[in-house]
Amino acid sequence: MSRLRGACSRTREAMLVSAFALALVAGGCGGDAANVPPGSDGGHQQQDSAPLDCVPALFVVSQQAVTIQTGTSADLTVRYTCDGVIKENVSIAFAIQGTAGGSQLSAMSSPTNGAGEATITVTGGTTAGHFQVQASAPSASPISFDVTVTTDPVGAILVKMTYGGTKTFNEFKAYLYQNKTCGDLDAFALATALQVSAPQAVVSAEPKFQGVNVGANYAVAVTAKNGANLLGFGCVNSLAVTSGQTTNANVTISDLPVTYNGTYLLDNHFDLTGVLPPSVGTVVHMFDELTDDHEISQPSLPANKKYGEDPYAFVLDIIYRQFCKWECTSGDFDTCTPVNHPTGDLTDLYTQNFQSWSGAQPYFYGMCGALELGHGLIQQQMYNWVTNLGSNAVNTVLAIANIGGDLARAIDKMHIKSKLTLSDVRPGRNSNFTHELKTFVLDLHGLDGVAHTYEVDLVAAGMGTQSYSGSTTVVSDKLQIPVHTFQLKLGMLLQYVYLHFLLPALGYANSAEMLASFIDCVKVGDWLYQQIGFVQASQFKSWCDAGLTAAGGLIDSNFNKVTSAVTAFTLQGSADPDQIDDHRVATSLKNGVWNGSWSENGTSHTFAGTFTGVKQ
């Protein structure tokens, strides 16, 4: 029995020695042991029985470098995760490494809570010193806190964060400064701080700056991120620190606004459907007359018959004008004087039934009389003749219709590329902007009907530099572009497009050459001779040739009429940011909307437009 009692006594002694040795190791090799308060587990960790099937990791949550005054305390907090998932009730071991100088830990281990965090308190000893506190956990790499104990008077600043917006943040970081105000700090380029807190995952976290020297004029700034994107910022200044006391820093986080800075290339589309300026309407109507696409119904003729619906009829009109004088009406493009009316329009002639129109004045009776007496026959035969020409007539109509259509669409659905330069535009202040119109984009059809896209430099087209500078701002992250006006000569622009892009695309050097390729004057002369007689077919042919020259001249003269017309082109717009860089600067624009208007020769209209933009 005595032998058994002795064995038990030796066993108890061995266990005490082992426990004491473990405490020495936990206190740090070669250093003085930390005092472990009653009730601690002596550094033993609770190990999970099941093997880990994920990668564990430890992260610092509280400040990693801590300064405390002798006899004061600071909390040290870590977070434990496995494959990024927080783990609860995992025992985290803490141990002092180095010379503690009488400093103590509140416990040698602490279990993680529902946030995966474990906290112990370090209390400074009676002498100054520096040491580390290491935290370790099952299968995770250990991490350490740097602890400095000082005899100088210090205090602490506790950061309390609030946010009332709608953005989502997953990282909050606090920065401590002295002798700086919030106005001195740029959220995207913060100066070197006295202390920086460990990243916090939630706004309710309260990072604490320990060991802050007693004094005044402290400022605390907080950045809020979602991933790599800095979206929020808050700051408070004029803080004072008292020895041994904790000062609260109440920081309200606000959304960082989007700014616009740099040069953006804009792709603009304007809709002027039905509201073409007069200069443009003149050009478009001229090509409409070349196709003569007018509905002409006569009571004595089949319903919806169309006469003169192609450029052949236009040339016939020119030929008739060689020997008849028709009256010009308001809006015609023919050159007239009150006394002498050398030209007219077949459409008006048809609708006035030849005879009933008082403006039909015979130049010499025979030919005009034949037309007047036989107007129905001439109309019907003209229609039949044009129809019998088949695909050639149809293709001619389509080709010229495409020309007019292309020029109409060029303004009707105006496509302009421009350059918008912004100087650090942000909410709450006005900043400079410059908007410059650069190129005019258009689609032109070849004779094969295939469209080709061209960009016309506005300066080369004679528009001069179209630039406007002013002041603008941002409202609720939306860029506001105020009212600004350009002075454009749209008729001159269309003439430039016609001469330098459209005609070359069709393979012609001038208008008369283009028309001559469409119309065979020999056939026209023969047909007129058969229908009217009076003069030889060769004379009708010469008049046809003259008609082509006149038609080409009509095109050129009407372009010349409108090239000097100035159109005041006024825009006002807004756009949302699309892509945003790490500094909250918009790198592209979306949902751009223009409200526009034009004014020309006393006439004005409003129109709408859209645009997108990409930073250059």
Short mmCIF file of N, CA and C in Angstrom, two decimals, residues 356-512:
data_model
loop_
_atom_site.label_atom_id
_atom_site.label_comp_id
_atom_site.label_asym_id
_atom_site.label_seq_id
_atom_site.Cartn_x
_atom_site.Cartn_y
_atom_site.Cartn_z
N SER A 356 -55.94 74.51 -117.81
CA SER A 356 -56.59 75.35 -116.80
C SER A 356 -55.59 76.18 -116.00
N TRP A 357 -54.31 75.82 -116.09
CA TRP A 357 -53.32 76.59 -115.34
C TRP A 357 -53.00 77.86 -116.11
N SER A 358 -53.33 78.98 -115.48
CA SER A 358 -53.14 80.27 -116.17
C SER A 358 -51.68 80.60 -116.39
N GLY A 359 -50.81 79.94 -115.68
CA GLY A 359 -49.40 80.25 -115.84
C GLY A 359 -48.75 79.60 -117.03
N ALA A 360 -49.48 78.73 -117.75
CA ALA A 360 -48.90 78.07 -118.92
C ALA A 360 -48.95 79.02 -120.09
N GLN A 361 -47.84 79.68 -120.36
CA GLN A 361 -47.79 80.67 -121.44
C GLN A 361 -47.03 80.07 -122.62
N PRO A 362 -47.68 79.96 -123.83
CA PRO A 362 -46.97 79.41 -124.99
C PRO A 362 -45.78 80.27 -125.38
N TYR A 363 -44.67 79.65 -125.60
CA TYR A 363 -43.49 80.35 -126.08
C TYR A 363 -43.61 80.52 -127.59
N PHE A 364 -43.89 79.44 -128.29
CA PHE A 364 -44.43 79.57 -129.64
C PHE A 364 -45.47 78.47 -129.76
N TYR A 365 -46.59 78.78 -130.34
CA TYR A 365 -47.83 78.05 -130.15
C TYR A 365 -47.74 76.58 -130.49
N GLY A 366 -47.03 76.21 -131.50
CA GLY A 366 -47.12 74.85 -132.00
C GLY A 366 -46.78 73.79 -130.97
N MET A 367 -45.64 73.88 -130.41
CA MET A 367 -45.22 72.81 -129.49
C MET A 367 -46.00 72.85 -128.19
N CYS A 368 -46.12 74.06 -127.60
CA CYS A 368 -46.86 74.13 -126.35
C CYS A 368 -48.33 73.83 -126.58
N GLY A 369 -48.82 74.25 -127.78
CA GLY A 369 -50.20 73.93 -128.08
C GLY A 369 -50.42 72.43 -128.15
N ALA A 370 -49.45 71.73 -128.74
CA ALA A 370 -49.57 70.27 -128.81
C ALA A 370 -49.60 69.67 -127.42
N LEU A 371 -48.79 70.22 -126.56
CA LEU A 371 -48.79 69.71 -125.18
C LEU A 371 -50.11 70.02 -124.49
N GLU A 372 -50.61 71.27 -124.72
CA GLU A 372 -51.83 71.66 -124.04
C GLU A 372 -53.04 70.86 -124.54
N LEU A 373 -53.12 70.70 -125.85
CA LEU A 373 -54.27 70.00 -126.42
C LEU A 373 -54.22 68.50 -126.15
N GLY A 374 -53.01 67.98 -126.03
CA GLY A 374 -52.91 66.53 -125.88
C GLY A 374 -52.30 66.11 -124.56
N HIS A 375 -52.61 66.90 -123.52
CA HIS A 375 -51.91 66.65 -122.25
C HIS A 375 -52.16 65.24 -121.73
N GLY A 376 -53.40 64.75 -121.86
CA GLY A 376 -53.68 63.41 -121.34
C GLY A 376 -52.88 62.35 -122.06
N LEU A 377 -52.84 62.47 -123.40
CA LEU A 377 -52.09 61.50 -124.20
C LEU A 377 -50.61 61.55 -123.84
N ILE A 378 -50.06 62.75 -123.75
CA ILE A 378 -48.64 62.89 -123.44
C ILE A 378 -48.33 62.26 -122.07
N GLN A 379 -49.19 62.52 -121.09
CA GLN A 379 -48.95 61.96 -119.76
C GLN A 379 -48.96 60.44 -119.81
N GLN A 380 -50.00 59.90 -120.48
CA GLN A 380 -50.13 58.45 -120.52
C GLN A 380 -48.95 57.83 -121.27
N GLN A 381 -48.57 58.43 -122.38
CA GLN A 381 -47.46 57.87 -123.15
C GLN A 381 -46.14 58.00 -122.38
N MET A 382 -45.99 59.11 -121.64
CA MET A 382 -44.79 59.26 -120.84
C MET A 382 -44.71 58.14 -119.80
N TYR A 383 -45.83 57.90 -119.18
CA TYR A 383 -45.88 56.83 -118.17
C TYR A 383 -45.52 55.49 -118.80
N ASN A 384 -46.15 55.21 -119.96
CA ASN A 384 -45.89 53.93 -120.62
C ASN A 384 -44.43 53.80 -121.05
N TRP A 385 -43.91 54.89 -121.58
CA TRP A 385 -42.53 54.85 -122.06
C TRP A 385 -41.55 54.59 -120.92
N VAL A 386 -41.73 55.31 -119.81
CA VAL A 386 -40.84 55.11 -118.67
C VAL A 386 -40.98 53.70 -118.13
N THR A 387 -42.23 53.21 -118.09
CA THR A 387 -42.44 51.85 -117.60
C THR A 387 -41.76 50.83 -118.49
N ASN A 388 -41.84 51.05 -119.82
CA ASN A 388 -41.25 50.10 -120.76
C ASN A 388 -39.73 50.09 -120.74
N LEU A 389 -39.15 51.14 -120.16
CA LEU A 389 -37.69 51.15 -120.07
C LEU A 389 -37.19 50.08 -119.12
N GLY A 390 -38.10 49.60 -118.27
CA GLY A 390 -37.78 48.46 -117.41
C GLY A 390 -36.76 48.77 -116.34
N SER A 391 -35.86 47.80 -116.12
CA SER A 391 -34.95 47.86 -114.98
C SER A 391 -34.02 49.07 -115.05
N ASN A 392 -33.68 49.53 -116.25
CA ASN A 392 -32.78 50.67 -116.35
C ASN A 392 -33.39 51.90 -115.67
N ALA A 393 -34.68 52.14 -115.94
CA ALA A 393 -35.35 53.28 -115.31
C ALA A 393 -35.45 53.08 -113.80
N VAL A 394 -35.80 51.87 -113.42
CA VAL A 394 -35.94 51.58 -111.99
C VAL A 394 -34.61 51.77 -111.28
N ASN A 395 -33.55 51.24 -111.86
CA ASN A 395 -32.24 51.36 -111.24
C ASN A 395 -31.79 52.81 -111.17
N THR A 396 -32.14 53.57 -112.20
CA THR A 396 -31.79 54.99 -112.19
C THR A 396 -32.49 55.70 -111.05
N VAL A 397 -33.78 55.41 -110.91
CA VAL A 397 -34.55 56.01 -109.82
C VAL A 397 -33.93 55.64 -108.48
N LEU A 398 -33.62 54.36 -108.30
CA LEU A 398 -33.06 53.91 -107.03
C LEU A 398 -31.72 54.55 -106.75
N ALA A 399 -30.89 54.67 -107.79
CA ALA A 399 -29.56 55.24 -107.60
C ALA A 399 -29.67 56.69 -107.12
N ILE A 400 -30.50 57.48 -107.80
CA ILE A 400 -30.62 58.88 -107.40
C ILE A 400 -31.39 59.00 -106.09
N ALA A 401 -32.37 58.14 -105.90
CA ALA A 401 -33.09 58.15 -104.62
C ALA A 401 -32.14 57.85 -103.47
N ASN A 402 -31.21 56.92 -103.70
CA ASN A 402 -30.22 56.60 -102.67
C ASN A 402 -29.34 57.81 -102.36
N ILE A 403 -28.99 58.56 -103.40
CA ILE A 403 -28.17 59.74 -103.18
C ILE A 403 -28.90 60.71 -102.26
N GLY A 404 -30.13 61.04 -102.65
CA GLY A 404 -30.91 61.93 -101.80
C GLY A 404 -31.15 61.35 -100.43
N GLY A 405 -31.42 60.03 -100.40
CA GLY A 405 -31.67 59.39 -99.11
C GLY A 405 -30.45 59.40 -98.22
N ASP A 406 -29.28 59.14 -98.81
CA ASP A 406 -28.05 59.16 -98.03
C ASP A 406 -27.79 60.53 -97.45
N LEU A 407 -27.96 61.56 -98.27
CA LEU A 407 -27.73 62.91 -97.79
C LEU A 407 -28.77 63.30 -96.74
N ALA A 408 -30.01 62.88 -96.94
CA ALA A 408 -31.05 63.17 -95.95
C ALA A 408 -30.74 62.49 -94.62
N ARG A 409 -30.40 61.19 -94.72
CA ARG A 409 -30.11 60.45 -93.48
C ARG A 409 -28.88 60.98 -92.76
N ALA A 410 -27.93 61.52 -93.54
CA ALA A 410 -26.73 62.04 -92.92
C ALA A 410 -27.06 63.10 -91.88
N ILE A 411 -28.12 63.87 -92.12
CA ILE A 411 -28.55 64.88 -91.15
C ILE A 411 -29.74 64.37 -90.35
N ASP A 412 -30.64 63.68 -91.03
CA ASP A 412 -31.85 63.15 -90.38
C ASP A 412 -31.47 62.30 -89.17
N LYS A 413 -30.48 61.44 -89.34
CA LYS A 413 -29.95 60.62 -88.25
C LYS A 413 -28.47 60.98 -88.07
N MET A 414 -28.24 62.21 -87.70
CA MET A 414 -26.89 62.75 -87.67
C MET A 414 -26.00 61.99 -86.68
N HIS A 415 -24.84 61.59 -87.18
CA HIS A 415 -23.87 60.82 -86.39
C HIS A 415 -22.57 61.62 -86.35
N ILE A 416 -22.24 62.12 -85.18
CA ILE A 416 -21.04 62.96 -85.03
C ILE A 416 -20.18 62.41 -83.90
N LYS A 417 -18.90 62.38 -84.13
CA LYS A 417 -17.95 62.02 -83.07
C LYS A 417 -17.32 63.30 -82.54
N SER A 418 -17.20 63.38 -81.21
CA SER A 418 -16.69 64.60 -80.60
C SER A 418 -15.73 64.25 -79.46
N LYS A 419 -15.10 65.28 -78.94
CA LYS A 419 -14.13 65.11 -77.86
C LYS A 419 -14.55 65.99 -76.69
N LEU A 420 -14.76 65.38 -75.52
CA LEU A 420 -15.18 66.09 -74.32
C LEU A 420 -14.04 66.04 -73.31
N THR A 421 -13.48 67.20 -72.98
CA THR A 421 -12.38 67.27 -72.03
C THR A 421 -12.89 67.86 -70.72
N LEU A 422 -12.69 67.11 -69.62
CA LEU A 422 -13.20 67.49 -68.30
C LEU A 422 -12.04 67.66 -67.33
N SER A 423 -12.14 68.68 -66.48
CA SER A 423 -11.07 68.97 -65.52
C SER A 423 -11.55 68.68 -64.11
N ASP A 424 -11.38 67.40 -63.68
CA ASP A 424 -11.69 66.98 -62.32
C ASP A 424 -13.09 67.44 -61.90
N VAL A 425 -14.09 67.04 -62.68
CA VAL A 425 -15.48 67.43 -62.42
C VAL A 425 -16.06 66.50 -61.36
N ARG A 426 -16.58 67.08 -60.29
CA ARG A 426 -17.14 66.30 -59.19
C ARG A 426 -18.27 67.07 -58.53
N PRO A 427 -19.08 66.41 -57.68
CA PRO A 427 -20.22 67.11 -57.06
C PRO A 427 -19.76 68.26 -56.18
N GLY A 428 -20.62 69.25 -56.09
CA GLY A 428 -20.39 70.33 -55.15
C GLY A 428 -19.49 71.44 -55.65
N ARG A 429 -18.97 71.30 -56.85
CA ARG A 429 -18.16 72.39 -57.38
C ARG A 429 -18.24 72.39 -58.91
N ASN A 430 -18.07 73.57 -59.46
CA ASN A 430 -18.07 73.70 -60.92
C ASN A 430 -16.64 73.57 -61.44
N SER A 431 -16.48 72.84 -62.53
CA SER A 431 -15.17 72.63 -63.12
C SER A 431 -15.27 72.88 -64.63
N ASN A 432 -14.12 73.04 -65.24
CA ASN A 432 -14.08 73.38 -66.67
C ASN A 432 -14.35 72.17 -67.56
N PHE A 433 -14.97 72.45 -68.70
CA PHE A 433 -15.14 71.43 -69.73
C PHE A 433 -14.96 72.08 -71.09
N THR A 434 -14.52 71.28 -72.06
CA THR A 434 -14.43 71.71 -73.45
C THR A 434 -15.02 70.61 -74.31
N HIS A 435 -15.95 70.99 -75.19
CA HIS A 435 -16.58 70.04 -76.10
C HIS A 435 -16.25 70.46 -77.52
N GLU A 436 -15.66 69.56 -78.28
CA GLU A 436 -15.26 69.85 -79.64
C GLU A 436 -15.82 68.80 -80.60
N LEU A 437 -16.58 69.25 -81.59
CA LEU A 437 -17.08 68.36 -82.63
C LEU A 437 -15.94 68.04 -83.59
N LYS A 438 -15.74 66.75 -83.88
CA LYS A 438 -14.56 66.35 -84.66
C LYS A 438 -14.90 65.83 -86.05
N THR A 439 -15.71 64.78 -86.12
CA THR A 439 -15.97 64.15 -87.42
C THR A 439 -17.46 63.88 -87.61
N PHE A 440 -17.83 63.87 -88.88
CA PHE A 440 -19.21 63.62 -89.31
C PHE A 440 -19.22 62.23 -89.95
N VAL A 441 -19.99 61.32 -89.38
CA VAL A 441 -19.99 59.92 -89.84
C VAL A 441 -21.20 59.70 -90.73
N LEU A 442 -20.99 59.08 -91.89
CA LEU A 442 -22.13 58.84 -92.78
C LEU A 442 -21.95 57.53 -93.53
N ASP A 443 -23.08 56.96 -93.90
CA ASP A 443 -23.13 55.75 -94.71
C ASP A 443 -23.59 56.13 -96.11
N LEU A 444 -22.80 55.78 -97.11
CA LEU A 444 -23.14 56.09 -98.50
C LEU A 444 -23.24 54.80 -99.30
N HIS A 445 -24.26 54.73 -100.17
CA HIS A 445 -24.47 53.55 -101.01
C HIS A 445 -23.78 53.72 -102.36
N GLY A 446 -23.12 52.68 -102.79
CA GLY A 446 -22.60 52.65 -104.15
C GLY A 446 -23.70 52.26 -105.12
N LEU A 447 -23.36 52.22 -106.40
CA LEU A 447 -24.36 51.82 -107.40
C LEU A 447 -24.81 50.38 -107.21
N ASP A 448 -24.00 49.60 -106.49
CA ASP A 448 -24.39 48.23 -106.22
C ASP A 448 -25.32 48.13 -105.02
N GLY A 449 -25.65 49.28 -104.42
CA GLY A 449 -26.56 49.29 -103.28
C GLY A 449 -25.89 49.00 -101.95
N VAL A 450 -24.59 48.73 -101.94
CA VAL A 450 -23.88 48.41 -100.71
C VAL A 450 -23.45 49.70 -100.02
N ALA A 451 -23.71 49.79 -98.72
CA ALA A 451 -23.37 50.98 -97.96
C ALA A 451 -21.93 50.92 -97.47
N HIS A 452 -21.27 52.05 -97.51
CA HIS A 452 -19.91 52.18 -97.00
C HIS A 452 -19.88 53.34 -96.00
N THR A 453 -19.13 53.16 -94.93
CA THR A 453 -19.08 54.17 -93.86
C THR A 453 -17.85 55.05 -94.03
N TYR A 454 -18.07 56.37 -93.91
CA TYR A 454 -17.00 57.34 -94.03
C TYR A 454 -17.04 58.27 -92.83
N GLU A 455 -15.86 58.80 -92.47
CA GLU A 455 -15.78 59.85 -91.45
C GLU A 455 -15.22 61.10 -92.10
N VAL A 456 -15.98 62.19 -91.99
CA VAL A 456 -15.61 63.45 -92.62
C VAL A 456 -15.09 64.39 -91.54
N ASP A 457 -13.86 64.83 -91.70
CA ASP A 457 -13.28 65.79 -90.77
C ASP A 457 -13.97 67.14 -90.96
N LEU A 458 -14.54 67.68 -89.88
CA LEU A 458 -15.33 68.89 -90.00
C LEU A 458 -14.48 70.09 -90.40
N VAL A 459 -13.25 70.14 -89.95
CA VAL A 459 -12.37 71.25 -90.34
C VAL A 459 -12.08 71.18 -91.84
N ALA A 460 -11.79 69.98 -92.33
CA ALA A 460 -11.53 69.81 -93.76
C ALA A 460 -12.75 70.16 -94.60
N ALA A 461 -13.94 69.96 -94.05
CA ALA A 461 -15.18 70.26 -94.77
C ALA A 461 -15.53 71.74 -94.74
N GLY A 462 -14.68 72.56 -94.11
CA GLY A 462 -14.91 74.00 -94.09
C GLY A 462 -15.70 74.49 -92.90
N MET A 463 -15.91 73.61 -91.90
CA MET A 463 -16.69 74.02 -90.73
C MET A 463 -15.87 74.81 -89.73
N GLY A 464 -14.54 74.80 -89.88
CA GLY A 464 -13.70 75.43 -88.87
C GLY A 464 -13.66 74.59 -87.61
N THR A 465 -12.89 75.03 -86.61
CA THR A 465 -12.83 74.31 -85.34
C THR A 465 -14.12 74.56 -84.57
N GLN A 466 -14.85 73.49 -84.31
CA GLN A 466 -16.13 73.59 -83.60
C GLN A 466 -15.91 73.21 -82.15
N SER A 467 -15.56 74.21 -81.32
CA SER A 467 -15.20 73.95 -79.93
C SER A 467 -15.91 74.94 -79.02
N TYR A 468 -16.31 74.44 -77.84
CA TYR A 468 -16.98 75.30 -76.85
C TYR A 468 -16.40 74.96 -75.48
N SER A 469 -16.08 75.98 -74.69
CA SER A 469 -15.56 75.79 -73.34
C SER A 469 -16.48 76.47 -72.34
N GLY A 470 -16.64 75.82 -71.19
CA GLY A 470 -17.50 76.38 -70.16
C GLY A 470 -17.27 75.69 -68.84
N SER A 471 -18.29 75.72 -67.99
CA SER A 471 -18.19 75.17 -66.65
C SER A 471 -19.30 74.15 -66.45
N THR A 472 -19.00 73.06 -65.76
CA THR A 472 -19.99 72.00 -65.54
C THR A 472 -19.79 71.36 -64.18
N THR A 473 -20.68 70.44 -63.81
CA THR A 473 -20.62 69.80 -62.51
C THR A 473 -21.22 68.40 -62.58
N VAL A 474 -21.34 67.77 -61.42
CA VAL A 474 -21.90 66.43 -61.29
C VAL A 474 -23.02 66.47 -60.26
N VAL A 475 -24.13 65.84 -60.55
CA VAL A 475 -25.26 65.75 -59.61
C VAL A 475 -25.62 64.28 -59.46
N SER A 476 -25.50 63.76 -58.23
CA SER A 476 -25.81 62.35 -57.94
C SER A 476 -25.08 61.41 -58.90
N ASP A 477 -23.79 61.65 -59.03
CA ASP A 477 -22.90 60.84 -59.88
C ASP A 477 -23.16 61.02 -61.37
N LYS A 478 -24.14 61.84 -61.77
CA LYS A 478 -24.46 62.03 -63.19
C LYS A 478 -23.78 63.30 -63.70
N LEU A 479 -23.03 63.14 -64.77
CA LEU A 479 -22.36 64.28 -65.39
C LEU A 479 -23.39 65.19 -66.05
N GLN A 480 -23.28 66.48 -65.78
CA GLN A 480 -24.19 67.47 -66.36
C GLN A 480 -23.41 68.33 -67.36
N ILE A 481 -23.87 68.36 -68.61
CA ILE A 481 -23.23 69.18 -69.63
C ILE A 481 -24.19 70.32 -69.96
N PRO A 482 -23.84 71.54 -69.61
CA PRO A 482 -24.79 72.66 -69.77
C PRO A 482 -25.00 73.04 -71.23
N VAL A 483 -25.90 73.97 -71.43
CA VAL A 483 -26.24 74.45 -72.77
C VAL A 483 -25.00 75.06 -73.43
N HIS A 484 -24.71 74.62 -74.63
CA HIS A 484 -23.62 75.21 -75.41
C HIS A 484 -23.96 75.09 -76.89
N THR A 485 -23.45 76.01 -77.69
CA THR A 485 -23.88 76.15 -79.08
C THR A 485 -22.68 76.15 -80.03
N PHE A 486 -22.87 75.45 -81.15
CA PHE A 486 -21.90 75.45 -82.25
C PHE A 486 -22.53 76.13 -83.46
N GLN A 487 -21.69 76.74 -84.29
CA GLN A 487 -22.15 77.39 -85.51
C GLN A 487 -21.75 76.52 -86.70
N LEU A 488 -22.71 75.81 -87.28
CA LEU A 488 -22.44 74.88 -88.37
C LEU A 488 -23.04 75.38 -89.68
N LYS A 489 -22.37 75.07 -90.77
CA LYS A 489 -22.90 75.32 -92.11
C LYS A 489 -23.24 73.96 -92.71
N LEU A 490 -24.45 73.50 -92.44
CA LEU A 490 -24.83 72.15 -92.84
C LEU A 490 -24.92 72.01 -94.35
N GLY A 491 -25.36 73.06 -95.06
CA GLY A 491 -25.41 72.99 -96.51
C GLY A 491 -24.01 72.82 -97.10
N MET A 492 -23.05 73.56 -96.56
CA MET A 492 -21.67 73.42 -97.01
C MET A 492 -21.14 72.02 -96.70
N LEU A 493 -21.53 71.49 -95.54
CA LEU A 493 -21.09 70.14 -95.17
C LEU A 493 -21.65 69.11 -96.15
N LEU A 494 -22.93 69.23 -96.50
CA LEU A 494 -23.52 68.29 -97.45
C LEU A 494 -22.89 68.43 -98.83
N GLN A 495 -22.59 69.64 -99.24
CA GLN A 495 -21.92 69.82 -100.53
C GLN A 495 -20.55 69.15 -100.53
N TYR A 496 -19.82 69.31 -99.42
CA TYR A 496 -18.51 68.66 -99.32
C TYR A 496 -18.65 67.15 -99.38
N VAL A 497 -19.63 66.62 -98.67
CA VAL A 497 -19.87 65.17 -98.68
C VAL A 497 -20.22 64.71 -100.09
N TYR A 498 -21.08 65.47 -100.77
CA TYR A 498 -21.52 65.10 -102.12
C TYR A 498 -20.35 65.07 -103.10
N LEU A 499 -19.52 66.12 -103.07
CA LEU A 499 -18.45 66.25 -104.04
C LEU A 499 -17.25 65.35 -103.74
N HIS A 500 -16.94 65.17 -102.44
CA HIS A 500 -15.71 64.48 -102.09
C HIS A 500 -15.91 63.03 -101.65
N PHE A 501 -17.15 62.65 -101.42
CA PHE A 501 -17.39 61.28 -100.97
C PHE A 501 -18.43 60.57 -101.82
N LEU A 502 -19.61 61.22 -102.02
CA LEU A 502 -20.69 60.51 -102.68
C LEU A 502 -20.41 60.31 -104.16
N LEU A 503 -20.12 61.39 -104.90
CA LEU A 503 -19.84 61.24 -106.33
C LEU A 503 -18.66 60.30 -106.58
N PRO A 504 -17.53 60.46 -105.86
CA PRO A 504 -16.44 59.51 -106.07
C PRO A 504 -16.83 58.07 -105.75
N ALA A 505 -17.68 57.90 -104.74
CA ALA A 505 -18.11 56.55 -104.39
C ALA A 505 -18.92 55.93 -105.53
N LEU A 506 -19.63 56.79 -106.29
CA LEU A 506 -20.41 56.30 -107.42
C LEU A 506 -19.57 56.23 -108.70
N GLY A 507 -18.38 56.81 -108.66
CA GLY A 507 -17.49 56.75 -109.81
C GLY A 507 -17.62 57.93 -110.75
N TYR A 508 -18.12 59.08 -110.26
CA TYR A 508 -18.32 60.24 -111.13
C TYR A 508 -17.51 61.43 -110.63
N ALA A 509 -17.20 62.30 -111.58
CA ALA A 509 -16.44 63.50 -111.25
C ALA A 509 -17.35 64.70 -110.98
N ASN A 510 -18.55 64.71 -111.60
CA ASN A 510 -19.46 65.83 -111.39
C ASN A 510 -20.90 65.36 -111.60
N SER A 511 -21.84 66.26 -111.35
CA SER A 511 -23.26 65.89 -111.39
C SER A 511 -23.71 65.56 -112.80
N ALA A 512 -23.32 66.38 -113.78
CA ALA A 512 -23.76 66.14 -115.16
C ALA A 512 -23.26 64.79 -115.66
#
